[in-house]
Coordinates of C-alpha atoms in Angstrom, one line a residue:
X29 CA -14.2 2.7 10.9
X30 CA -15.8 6.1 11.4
X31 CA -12.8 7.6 11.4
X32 CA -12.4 7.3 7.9
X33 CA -13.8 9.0 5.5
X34 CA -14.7 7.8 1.8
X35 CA -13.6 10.1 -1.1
X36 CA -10.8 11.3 1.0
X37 CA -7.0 10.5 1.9
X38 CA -6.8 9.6 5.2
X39 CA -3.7 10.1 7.9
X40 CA -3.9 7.1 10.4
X41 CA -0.8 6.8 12.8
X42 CA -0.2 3.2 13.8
X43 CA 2.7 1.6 16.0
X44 CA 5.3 -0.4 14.6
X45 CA 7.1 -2.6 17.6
X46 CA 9.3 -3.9 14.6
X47 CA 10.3 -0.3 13.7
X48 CA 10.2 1.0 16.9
X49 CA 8.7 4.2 15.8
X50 CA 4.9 5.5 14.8
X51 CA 4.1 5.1 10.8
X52 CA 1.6 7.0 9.3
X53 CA -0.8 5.7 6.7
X54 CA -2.2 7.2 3.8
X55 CA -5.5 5.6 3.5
X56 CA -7.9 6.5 0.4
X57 CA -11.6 4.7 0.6
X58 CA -12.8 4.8 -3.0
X59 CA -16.0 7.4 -3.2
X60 CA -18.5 4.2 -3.9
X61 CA -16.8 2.5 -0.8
X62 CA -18.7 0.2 1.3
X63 CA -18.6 -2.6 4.0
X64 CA -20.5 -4.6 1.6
X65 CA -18.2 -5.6 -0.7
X66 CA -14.2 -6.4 -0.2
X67 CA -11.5 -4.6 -1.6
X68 CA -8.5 -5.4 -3.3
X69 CA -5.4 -3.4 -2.1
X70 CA -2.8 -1.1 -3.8
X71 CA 0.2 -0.2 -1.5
X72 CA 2.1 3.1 -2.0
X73 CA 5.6 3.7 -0.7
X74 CA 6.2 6.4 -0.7
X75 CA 2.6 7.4 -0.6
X76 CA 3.1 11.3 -0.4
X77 CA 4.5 11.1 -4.1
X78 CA 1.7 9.1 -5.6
X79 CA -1.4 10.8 -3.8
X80 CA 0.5 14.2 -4.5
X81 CA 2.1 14.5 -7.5
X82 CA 0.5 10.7 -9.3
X83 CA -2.7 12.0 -8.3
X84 CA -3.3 8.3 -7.6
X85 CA -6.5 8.3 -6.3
X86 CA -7.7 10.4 -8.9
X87 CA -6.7 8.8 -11.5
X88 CA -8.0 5.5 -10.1
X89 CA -11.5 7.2 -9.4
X90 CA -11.5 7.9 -13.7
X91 CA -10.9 4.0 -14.3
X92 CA -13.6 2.4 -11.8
X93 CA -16.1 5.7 -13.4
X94 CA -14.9 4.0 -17.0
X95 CA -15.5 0.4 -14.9
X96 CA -11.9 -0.4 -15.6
X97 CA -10.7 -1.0 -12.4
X98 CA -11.8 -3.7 -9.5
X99 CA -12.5 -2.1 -6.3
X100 CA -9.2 -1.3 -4.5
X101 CA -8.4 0.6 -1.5
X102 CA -4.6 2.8 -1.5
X103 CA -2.7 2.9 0.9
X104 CA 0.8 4.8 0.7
X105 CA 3.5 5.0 3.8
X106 CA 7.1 6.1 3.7
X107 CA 9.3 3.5 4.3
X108 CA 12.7 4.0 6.4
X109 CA 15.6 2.9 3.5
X110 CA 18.1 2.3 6.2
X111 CA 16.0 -0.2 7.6
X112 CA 14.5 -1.4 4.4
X113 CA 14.7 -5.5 6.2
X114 CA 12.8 -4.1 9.3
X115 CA 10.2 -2.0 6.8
X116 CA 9.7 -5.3 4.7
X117 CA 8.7 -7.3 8.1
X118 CA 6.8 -4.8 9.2
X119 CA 4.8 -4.7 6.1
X120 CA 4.2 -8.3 6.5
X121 CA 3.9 -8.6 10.1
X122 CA 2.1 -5.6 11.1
X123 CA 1.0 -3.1 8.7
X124 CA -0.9 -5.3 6.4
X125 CA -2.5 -6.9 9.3
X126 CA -4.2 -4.0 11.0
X127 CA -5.3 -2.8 7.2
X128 CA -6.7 -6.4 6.6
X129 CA -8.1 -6.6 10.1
X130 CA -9.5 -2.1 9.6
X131 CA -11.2 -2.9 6.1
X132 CA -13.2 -5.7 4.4
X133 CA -10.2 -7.1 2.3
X134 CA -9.3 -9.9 -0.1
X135 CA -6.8 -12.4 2.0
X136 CA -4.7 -13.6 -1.0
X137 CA -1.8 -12.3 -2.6
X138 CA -3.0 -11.7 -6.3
X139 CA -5.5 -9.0 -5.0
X140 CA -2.5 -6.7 -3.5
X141 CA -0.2 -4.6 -5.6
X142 CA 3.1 -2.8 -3.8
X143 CA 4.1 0.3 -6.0
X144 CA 7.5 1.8 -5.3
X145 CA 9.9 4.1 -7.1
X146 CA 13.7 4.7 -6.9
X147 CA 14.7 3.4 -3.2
X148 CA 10.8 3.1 -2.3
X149 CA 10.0 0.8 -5.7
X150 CA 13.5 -2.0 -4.4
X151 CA 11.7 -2.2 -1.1
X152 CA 8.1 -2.7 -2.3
X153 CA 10.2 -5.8 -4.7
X154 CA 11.8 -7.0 -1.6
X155 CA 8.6 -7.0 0.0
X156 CA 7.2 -9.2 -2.3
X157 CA 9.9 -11.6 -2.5
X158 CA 10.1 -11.8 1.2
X159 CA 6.5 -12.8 1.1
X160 CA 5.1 -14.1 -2.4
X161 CA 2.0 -15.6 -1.1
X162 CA 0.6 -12.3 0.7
X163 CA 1.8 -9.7 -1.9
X164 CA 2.1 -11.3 -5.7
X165 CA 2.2 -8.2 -7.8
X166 CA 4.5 -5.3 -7.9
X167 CA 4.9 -2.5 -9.9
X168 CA 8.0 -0.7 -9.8
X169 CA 9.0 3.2 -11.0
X170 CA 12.9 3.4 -11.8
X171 CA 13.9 1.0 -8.7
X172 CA 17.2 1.8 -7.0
X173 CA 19.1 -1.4 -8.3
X174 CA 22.6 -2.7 -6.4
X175 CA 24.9 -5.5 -5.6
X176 CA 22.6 -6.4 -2.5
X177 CA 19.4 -6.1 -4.5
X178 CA 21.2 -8.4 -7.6
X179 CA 22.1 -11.1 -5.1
X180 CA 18.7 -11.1 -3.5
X181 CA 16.8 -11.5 -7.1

């Protein structure tokens, strides 16, 4: 846990056997984190967009400052759109895990928001279709909508 710093976005670089490939994680611990409490999640895809040009982090620092926001940890990857289904499992299968099993979390799927835009924002929706009870809110930016994506909704 040392390894990360509060206040700051952090690059972790995890294994994905599902993807067959390294991902790295974006990881941003709140300035007033602690192990004491738990932490509701916000998932990024395409995380470089929203910590770069969204200023996520910064924005979310304003609302829990205003005491508008619970207490969330962001986390923002880039997933592989060409293998969107094998990006979904790993989500559920791996990614979440190791962040769950990393930070002191909230198991259920109503403290966990997937945020996605264009191609990134029909994977994060996919995501939570493919697993409604882990991941039960989505918010999505000008998704990438198809003929696959309408027969899958």
């Amino acid at each position: 846990m040392s390894e990360f710093k509060v206040g700051k976005i952090n690059k972790k670089i995890i294994h994905s056997d599902i993807l067959n490939r390294d991902v790295t994680l974006s990881v941003y611990l709140p300035e007033d984190y602690t192990n004491l409490f738990k932490y509701q999640l916000i998932f990024c895809f395409d995380g470089l967009d929203f910590f770069r040009f969204g200023r996520i982090q910064r924005i979310y620092e304003q609302l829990r400052e205003e005491q508008s926001i619970q207490r969330a940890i962001i986390v923002g990857f880039h997933p592989s759109g060409s293998r969107s289904n094998l990006t979904i499992k790993a989500m559920g299968k791996e990614i979440l895990p190791y962040i769950d099993a990393t930070f002191p979390t909230y198991k259920v799927g109503n403290t966990r928001l997937l945020i996605g835009d264009s191609l990134a924002g029909s994977i994060a929706l996919m995501t939570a279709m493919t697993y409604p009870t882990i991941f039960s809110r989505v918010a999505l930016l000008s998704p990438m909508y198809n003929e696959n994506i309408k027969k899958k909704i």
